[in-house]
């Protein structure tokens, strides 16, 4: 370990993802240091209540209520508070101070991604948010980097874990929507405001982020057509089943082409009937799956955990390591 440079990591927020992120940083510290060539030092965790119950036991001295102070002097800031403010202001403060920023905040990126990316670009900092879409599944980096030379025509899939869990319980076990939602909450899948999941806002935010990266353009979240699952009944699910379908909440973003070229983009979220022999029908529980169609690559499928504390923290750590490597000369 001796000889490694210390990188100060400030963590903002300690909900289920934040607690798991802190745990992974602390538990994987030595292994990460040798992998990166720098030591990640968790400088502190900013929270509203330093004495609140956490998912993971963490050293009490790490907690502070002074997020602004914690951000000052940090090399890398991880924002896992959620919501727009104060997350946006703290990220801007971090970027303006030259820190790299990692966030899982889909609402913020969907609404203010351009502003934050511009702030990062101005100072040469890195802003990354792989965990904002489909939790553990690497999807944004493949879209941005692996497929950078291709021409993506469509991104389609299940990008909300909690509604997929609820629909799946109703379909396979005949659970009521209320019962399924209670368990989804216990599993840590739901947003603090579950309306965001159930009414499709969360999926629309993710569709915006996917479309913006896939199509190299800004897709305003308020322009995404959105229908949630609150109106779906067990009777509808049974009827779909008898006809050979399963109901899934889909997010779709595609290029609309006319004879004279690309006419625009369609981005929409709504419950759809999926044939039971289609791979999307076998996306159970809190899993997500995203299909990407590109001119040269053809059809690609990305599958895995779409929600959950440790699963989302895995993607956060990936971005953290990527940011840390930038600080290592020759890394
Ligand atoms: N509430 C979100 C979901 C969490 O259910 O997918 C992961 O973004």
GROMACS .gro file of C-alpha atoms and ligand atoms in nm:
model
  339
    1UNK     CA    1   0.000   0.000   0.000
    2UNK     CA    2   0.289   0.240   0.076
    3UNK     CA    3   0.370   0.480  -0.204
    4UNK     CA    4   0.017   0.501  -0.337
    5UNK     CA    5  -0.130   0.845  -0.374
    6UNK     CA    6  -0.435   0.912  -0.157
    7UNK     CA    7  -0.755   1.015  -0.336
    8UNK     CA    8  -1.014   1.177  -0.114
    9UNK     CA    9  -1.362   1.045  -0.188
   10UNK     CA   10  -1.664   1.235  -0.057
   11UNK     CA   11  -1.991   1.041  -0.041
   12UNK     CA   12  -2.314   1.238  -0.040
   13UNK     CA   13  -2.609   1.031   0.081
   14UNK     CA   14  -2.631   0.703   0.271
   15UNK     CA   15  -2.953   0.531   0.169
   16UNK     CA   16  -2.943   0.170   0.051
   17UNK     CA   17  -2.711   0.248  -0.245
   18UNK     CA   18  -2.495   0.490  -0.045
   19UNK     CA   19  -2.446   0.245   0.243
   20UNK     CA   20  -2.348  -0.035   0.004
   21UNK     CA   21  -2.112   0.199  -0.183
   22UNK     CA   22  -1.939   0.294   0.143
   23UNK     CA   23  -1.914  -0.074   0.238
   24UNK     CA   24  -1.756  -0.168  -0.096
   25UNK     CA   25  -1.506   0.120  -0.079
   26UNK     CA   26  -1.401   0.017   0.272
   27UNK     CA   27  -1.400  -0.359   0.210
   28UNK     CA   28  -1.234  -0.350  -0.133
   29UNK     CA   29  -0.992  -0.069  -0.043
   30UNK     CA   30  -0.666  -0.261  -0.062
   31UNK     CA   31  -0.756  -0.456  -0.371
   32UNK     CA   32  -0.871  -0.137  -0.546
   33UNK     CA   33  -0.552   0.047  -0.446
   34UNK     CA   34  -0.335  -0.210  -0.619
   35UNK     CA   35  -0.568  -0.222  -0.918
   36UNK     CA   36  -0.582   0.157  -0.957
   37UNK     CA   37  -0.239   0.259  -0.831
   38UNK     CA   38  -0.397   0.504  -0.584
   39UNK     CA   39  -0.567   0.464  -0.249
   40UNK     CA   40  -0.933   0.561  -0.223
   41UNK     CA   41  -0.985   0.727   0.114
   42UNK     CA   42  -1.345   0.771   0.217
   43UNK     CA   43  -1.318   1.124   0.358
   44UNK     CA   44  -1.674   1.135   0.487
   45UNK     CA   45  -2.041   1.067   0.423
   46UNK     CA   46  -2.282   1.361   0.417
   47UNK     CA   47  -2.627   1.279   0.555
   48UNK     CA   48  -2.924   1.464   0.701
   49UNK     CA   49  -2.920   1.269   1.030
   50UNK     CA   50  -2.586   1.130   1.150
   51UNK     CA   51  -2.762   0.895   1.394
   52UNK     CA   52  -3.014   0.739   1.153
   53UNK     CA   53  -3.032   0.359   1.114
   54UNK     CA   54  -2.828   0.239   0.809
   55UNK     CA   55  -2.840  -0.079   0.602
   56UNK     CA   56  -2.472  -0.136   0.682
   57UNK     CA   57  -2.270  -0.070   0.997
   58UNK     CA   58  -2.022   0.206   0.911
   59UNK     CA   59  -1.772   0.401   1.126
   60UNK     CA   60  -1.971   0.676   1.299
   61UNK     CA   61  -1.688   0.930   1.258
   62UNK     CA   62  -1.740   0.928   0.881
   63UNK     CA   63  -2.080   1.094   0.908
   64UNK     CA   64  -2.131   1.467   0.876
   65UNK     CA   65  -2.422   1.696   0.797
   66UNK     CA   66  -2.192   1.949   0.629
   67UNK     CA   67  -2.201   1.836   0.265
   68UNK     CA   68  -2.050   2.159   0.128
   69UNK     CA   69  -1.747   2.131   0.352
   70UNK     CA   70  -1.701   1.764   0.263
   71UNK     CA   71  -1.704   1.845  -0.108
   72UNK     CA   72  -1.426   2.102  -0.063
   73UNK     CA   73  -1.093   1.932  -0.114
   74UNK     CA   74  -1.240   1.608  -0.247
   75UNK     CA   75  -1.079   1.449  -0.551
   76UNK     CA   76  -1.391   1.251  -0.634
   77UNK     CA   77  -1.747   1.321  -0.519
   78UNK     CA   78  -2.011   1.047  -0.525
   79UNK     CA   79  -2.363   1.188  -0.516
   80UNK     CA   80  -2.629   0.939  -0.403
   81UNK     CA   81  -2.876   1.175  -0.237
   82UNK     CA   82  -3.127   1.170  -0.520
   83UNK     CA   83  -3.362   1.454  -0.614
   84UNK     CA   84  -3.267   1.782  -0.778
   85UNK     CA   85  -3.155   2.006  -0.493
   86UNK     CA   86  -2.921   2.019  -0.311
   87UNK     CA   87  -2.768   1.746  -0.534
   88UNK     CA   88  -2.735   1.976  -0.837
   89UNK     CA   89  -2.566   2.260  -0.645
   90UNK     CA   90  -2.327   2.025  -0.468
   91UNK     CA   91  -2.229   1.857  -0.796
   92UNK     CA   92  -2.170   2.196  -0.957
   93UNK     CA   93  -1.960   2.299  -0.657
   94UNK     CA   94  -1.758   1.977  -0.685
   95UNK     CA   95  -1.703   2.014  -1.061
   96UNK     CA   96  -1.611   2.381  -1.033
   97UNK     CA   97  -1.354   2.279  -0.773
   98UNK     CA   98  -1.206   2.032  -1.024
   99UNK     CA   99  -1.336   1.710  -0.864
  100UNK     CA  100  -1.464   1.421  -1.071
  101UNK     CA  101  -1.825   1.333  -0.997
  102UNK     CA  102  -2.006   1.000  -0.993
  103UNK     CA  103  -2.383   0.997  -0.950
  104UNK     CA  104  -2.675   0.755  -0.975
  105UNK     CA  105  -2.924   1.041  -0.986
  106UNK     CA  106  -3.142   0.976  -1.293
  107UNK     CA  107  -3.389   1.255  -1.214
  108UNK     CA  108  -3.106   1.508  -1.201
  109UNK     CA  109  -2.924   1.381  -1.511
  110UNK     CA  110  -3.249   1.363  -1.710
  111UNK     CA  111  -3.335   1.723  -1.619
  112UNK     CA  112  -2.991   1.891  -1.592
  113UNK     CA  113  -2.747   1.653  -1.764
  114UNK     CA  114  -2.637   1.913  -2.023
  115UNK     CA  115  -2.566   2.180  -1.761
  116UNK     CA  116  -2.361   1.938  -1.550
  117UNK     CA  117  -2.174   1.794  -1.849
  118UNK     CA  118  -2.083   2.148  -1.961
  119UNK     CA  119  -1.958   2.232  -1.610
  120UNK     CA  120  -1.744   1.918  -1.612
  121UNK     CA  121  -1.607   1.991  -1.958
  122UNK     CA  122  -1.506   2.345  -1.862
  123UNK     CA  123  -1.263   2.219  -1.599
  124UNK     CA  124  -1.171   1.887  -1.761
  125UNK     CA  125  -1.345   1.686  -1.487
  126UNK     CA  126  -1.528   1.358  -1.540
  127UNK     CA  127  -1.900   1.327  -1.475
  128UNK     CA  128  -2.025   0.968  -1.489
  129UNK     CA  129  -2.360   0.809  -1.407
  130UNK     CA  130  -2.364   0.446  -1.517
  131UNK     CA  131  -2.573   0.355  -1.210
  132UNK     CA  132  -2.849   0.595  -1.312
  133UNK     CA  133  -2.986   0.352  -1.570
  134UNK     CA  134  -3.055  -0.019  -1.513
  135UNK     CA  135  -2.847  -0.035  -1.192
  136UNK     CA  136  -2.583  -0.310  -1.225
  137UNK     CA  137  -2.612  -0.349  -1.602
  138UNK     CA  138  -2.334  -0.177  -1.796
  139UNK     CA  139  -2.538   0.005  -2.060
  140UNK     CA  140  -2.432   0.371  -2.078
  141UNK     CA  141  -2.062   0.301  -2.133
  142UNK     CA  142  -2.135   0.046  -2.410
  143UNK     CA  143  -2.367   0.298  -2.579
  144UNK     CA  144  -2.119   0.584  -2.544
  145UNK     CA  145  -1.794   0.399  -2.608
  146UNK     CA  146  -1.831   0.048  -2.749
  147UNK     CA  147  -2.094   0.154  -3.003
  148UNK     CA  148  -1.943   0.500  -3.071
  149UNK     CA  149  -1.863   0.410  -3.431
  150UNK     CA  150  -2.199   0.253  -3.511
  151UNK     CA  151  -2.537   0.406  -3.587
  152UNK     CA  152  -2.789   0.317  -3.316
  153UNK     CA  153  -3.145   0.302  -3.439
  154UNK     CA  154  -3.338   0.178  -3.137
  155UNK     CA  155  -3.307   0.121  -2.762
  156UNK     CA  156  -3.589  -0.075  -2.605
  157UNK     CA  157  -3.638  -0.252  -2.278
  158UNK     CA  158  -3.745  -0.287  -1.919
  159UNK     CA  159  -3.559  -0.022  -1.720
  160UNK     CA  160  -3.758  -0.006  -1.396
  161UNK     CA  161  -3.699  -0.289  -1.152
  162UNK     CA  162  -3.980  -0.224  -0.905
  163UNK     CA  163  -4.264  -0.211  -1.158
  164UNK     CA  164  -4.122  -0.519  -1.325
  165UNK     CA  165  -4.122  -0.691  -0.986
  166UNK     CA  166  -4.484  -0.586  -0.921
  167UNK     CA  167  -4.612  -0.693  -1.266
  168UNK     CA  168  -4.420  -1.020  -1.242
  169UNK     CA  169  -4.567  -1.107  -0.898
  170UNK     CA  170  -4.914  -1.032  -1.029
  171UNK     CA  171  -4.857  -1.241  -1.341
  172UNK     CA  172  -4.683  -1.547  -1.196
  173UNK     CA  173  -4.824  -1.564  -0.845
  174UNK     CA  174  -5.154  -1.377  -0.866
  175UNK     CA  175  -5.040  -1.128  -0.596
  176UNK     CA  176  -5.235  -0.807  -0.556
  177UNK     CA  177  -5.059  -0.489  -0.672
  178UNK     CA  178  -5.057  -0.367  -0.309
  179UNK     CA  179  -4.888  -0.683  -0.174
  180UNK     CA  180  -4.630  -0.687  -0.453
  181UNK     CA  181  -4.555  -0.320  -0.394
  182UNK     CA  182  -4.502  -0.375  -0.023
  183UNK     CA  183  -4.239  -0.642  -0.093
  184UNK     CA  184  -4.076  -0.427  -0.365
  185UNK     CA  185  -4.043  -0.158  -0.099
  186UNK     CA  186  -3.889  -0.404   0.151
  187UNK     CA  187  -3.638  -0.509  -0.116
  188UNK     CA  188  -3.530  -0.146  -0.156
  189UNK     CA  189  -3.643  -0.130  -0.519
  190UNK     CA  190  -3.882   0.165  -0.493
  191UNK     CA  191  -3.797   0.533  -0.507
  192UNK     CA  192  -3.854   0.738  -0.189
  193UNK     CA  193  -4.168   0.857  -0.371
  194UNK     CA  194  -4.307   0.533  -0.527
  195UNK     CA  195  -4.524   0.738  -0.765
  196UNK     CA  196  -4.206   0.794  -0.964
  197UNK     CA  197  -4.187   0.419  -1.031
  198UNK     CA  198  -4.555   0.334  -1.060
  199UNK     CA  199  -4.647   0.622  -1.290
  200UNK     CA  200  -4.346   0.570  -1.518
  201UNK     CA  201  -4.150   0.887  -1.432
  202UNK     CA  202  -3.840   0.687  -1.335
  203UNK     CA  203  -3.852   0.488  -1.660
  204UNK     CA  204  -3.905   0.810  -1.858
  205UNK     CA  205  -3.595   0.963  -1.697
  206UNK     CA  206  -3.396   0.656  -1.795
  207UNK     CA  207  -3.540   0.665  -2.149
  208UNK     CA  208  -3.424   1.027  -2.177
  209UNK     CA  209  -3.072   0.939  -2.067
  210UNK     CA  210  -3.054   0.637  -2.300
  211UNK     CA  211  -3.189   0.833  -2.598
  212UNK     CA  212  -2.961   1.130  -2.539
  213UNK     CA  213  -2.653   0.908  -2.540
  214UNK     CA  214  -2.765   0.672  -2.816
  215UNK     CA  215  -2.872   0.948  -3.054
  216UNK     CA  216  -2.616   1.217  -2.958
  217UNK     CA  217  -2.884   1.476  -2.893
  218UNK     CA  218  -3.080   1.622  -2.607
  219UNK     CA  219  -3.413   1.451  -2.544
  220UNK     CA  220  -3.617   1.652  -2.290
  221UNK     CA  221  -3.765   1.427  -2.021
  222UNK     CA  222  -4.093   1.619  -2.030
  223UNK     CA  223  -4.126   1.532  -2.400
  224UNK     CA  224  -4.118   1.157  -2.334
  225UNK     CA  225  -4.462   0.999  -2.368
  226UNK     CA  226  -4.535   0.833  -2.033
  227UNK     CA  227  -4.790   0.586  -1.902
  228UNK     CA  228  -4.738   0.395  -1.577
  229UNK     CA  229  -4.878   0.071  -1.438
  230UNK     CA  230  -5.120   0.208  -1.177
  231UNK     CA  231  -5.418   0.123  -1.401
  232UNK     CA  232  -5.313  -0.238  -1.466
  233UNK     CA  233  -5.540  -0.489  -1.291
  234UNK     CA  234  -5.508  -0.861  -1.217
  235UNK     CA  235  -5.798  -0.915  -1.458
  236UNK     CA  236  -5.601  -0.753  -1.742
  237UNK     CA  237  -5.293  -0.956  -1.654
  238UNK     CA  238  -5.497  -1.279  -1.656
  239UNK     CA  239  -5.658  -1.189  -1.990
  240UNK     CA  240  -5.314  -1.120  -2.139
  241UNK     CA  241  -5.188  -1.452  -2.003
  242UNK     CA  242  -5.470  -1.650  -2.163
  243UNK     CA  243  -5.389  -1.489  -2.496
  244UNK     CA  244  -5.018  -1.583  -2.464
  245UNK     CA  245  -4.882  -1.245  -2.347
  246UNK     CA  246  -4.727  -1.090  -2.040
  247UNK     CA  247  -4.764  -0.721  -1.952
  248UNK     CA  248  -4.431  -0.536  -1.914
  249UNK     CA  249  -4.355  -0.168  -1.867
  250UNK     CA  250  -4.139  -0.080  -2.166
  251UNK     CA  251  -3.918   0.219  -2.240
  252UNK     CA  252  -3.856   0.273  -2.609
  253UNK     CA  253  -3.641   0.531  -2.786
  254UNK     CA  254  -3.597   0.514  -3.162
  255UNK     CA  255  -3.502   0.717  -3.460
  256UNK     CA  256  -3.789   0.802  -3.692
  257UNK     CA  257  -3.665   0.798  -4.047
  258UNK     CA  258  -3.837   0.923  -4.357
  259UNK     CA  259  -3.728   0.890  -4.720
  260UNK     CA  260  -3.518   1.208  -4.691
  261UNK     CA  261  -3.334   1.098  -4.374
  262UNK     CA  262  -3.382   1.106  -3.996
  263UNK     CA  263  -3.702   1.290  -3.921
  264UNK     CA  264  -3.678   1.275  -3.543
  265UNK     CA  265  -3.690   1.062  -3.233
  266UNK     CA  266  -3.973   0.884  -3.057
  267UNK     CA  267  -3.929   0.824  -2.684
  268UNK     CA  268  -4.206   0.661  -2.484
  269UNK     CA  269  -4.284   0.457  -2.173
  270UNK     CA  270  -4.595   0.242  -2.145
  271UNK     CA  271  -4.720  -0.104  -2.043
  272UNK     CA  272  -4.712  -0.337  -2.344
  273UNK     CA  273  -4.820  -0.693  -2.426
  274UNK     CA  274  -4.510  -0.906  -2.479
  275UNK     CA  275  -4.533  -1.252  -2.636
  276UNK     CA  276  -4.453  -1.512  -2.373
  277UNK     CA  277  -4.180  -1.668  -2.588
  278UNK     CA  278  -3.994  -1.336  -2.627
  279UNK     CA  279  -3.678  -1.293  -2.410
  280UNK     CA  280  -3.834  -0.985  -2.244
  281UNK     CA  281  -4.110  -1.206  -2.104
  282UNK     CA  282  -3.845  -1.397  -1.907
  283UNK     CA  283  -3.717  -1.083  -1.732
  284UNK     CA  284  -3.847  -1.165  -1.384
  285UNK     CA  285  -3.851  -0.984  -1.050
  286UNK     CA  286  -3.632  -0.675  -1.019
  287UNK     CA  287  -3.432  -0.758  -1.330
  288UNK     CA  288  -3.397  -0.521  -1.628
  289UNK     CA  289  -3.315  -0.590  -1.991
  290UNK     CA  290  -3.225  -0.348  -2.266
  291UNK     CA  291  -3.216  -0.429  -2.638
  292UNK     CA  292  -3.001  -0.206  -2.854
  293UNK     CA  293  -3.032  -0.212  -3.231
  294UNK     CA  294  -2.747  -0.067  -3.432
  295UNK     CA  295  -2.688  -0.068  -3.805
  296UNK     CA  296  -2.364  -0.265  -3.806
  297UNK     CA  297  -2.380  -0.449  -3.471
  298UNK     CA  298  -2.736  -0.571  -3.519
  299UNK     CA  299  -2.934  -0.654  -3.205
  300UNK     CA  300  -2.764  -0.660  -2.862
  301UNK     CA  301  -2.923  -0.753  -2.532
  302UNK     CA  302  -2.808  -0.630  -2.190
  303UNK     CA  303  -2.957  -0.810  -1.891
  304UNK     CA  304  -2.921  -0.808  -1.512
  305UNK     CA  305  -3.022  -0.650  -1.183
  306UNK     CA  306  -3.210  -0.326  -1.241
  307UNK     CA  307  -3.249  -0.218  -0.879
  308UNK     CA  308  -3.112  -0.290  -0.532
  309UNK     CA  309  -2.849  -0.137  -0.305
  310UNK     CA  310  -2.546  -0.358  -0.369
  311UNK     CA  311  -2.630  -0.404  -0.737
  312UNK     CA  312  -2.647  -0.029  -0.798
  313UNK     CA  313  -2.335   0.027  -0.586
  314UNK     CA  314  -2.146  -0.207  -0.821
  315UNK     CA  315  -2.202   0.039  -1.108
  316UNK     CA  316  -2.109   0.333  -0.882
  317UNK     CA  317  -1.780   0.162  -0.796
  318UNK     CA  318  -1.708   0.106  -1.165
  319UNK     CA  319  -1.739   0.480  -1.229
  320UNK     CA  320  -1.537   0.554  -0.915
  321UNK     CA  321  -1.248   0.337  -1.034
  322UNK     CA  322  -1.266   0.496  -1.379
  323UNK     CA  323  -1.246   0.844  -1.222
  324UNK     CA  324  -0.964   0.740  -0.989
  325UNK     CA  325  -0.754   0.604  -1.276
  326UNK     CA  326  -0.754   0.952  -1.433
  327UNK     CA  327  -0.556   1.076  -1.132
  328UNK     CA  328  -0.281   0.822  -1.178
  329UNK     CA  329  -0.003   0.928  -1.413
  330UNK     CA  330   0.028   0.668  -1.686
  331UNK     CA  331  -0.283   0.490  -1.549
  332LIG     N1  332  -3.673   0.262  -0.836
  332LIG     C1  333  -3.580   0.220  -0.935
  332LIG     C2  334  -3.636   0.098  -1.006
  332LIG     C3  335  -3.447   0.192  -0.873
  332LIG     O1  336  -3.731   0.040  -0.955
  332LIG     O2  337  -3.585   0.062  -1.111
  332LIG     C4  338  -3.336   0.171  -0.972
  332LIG     O3  339  -3.317   0.281  -1.056
   0.00000   0.00000   0.00000
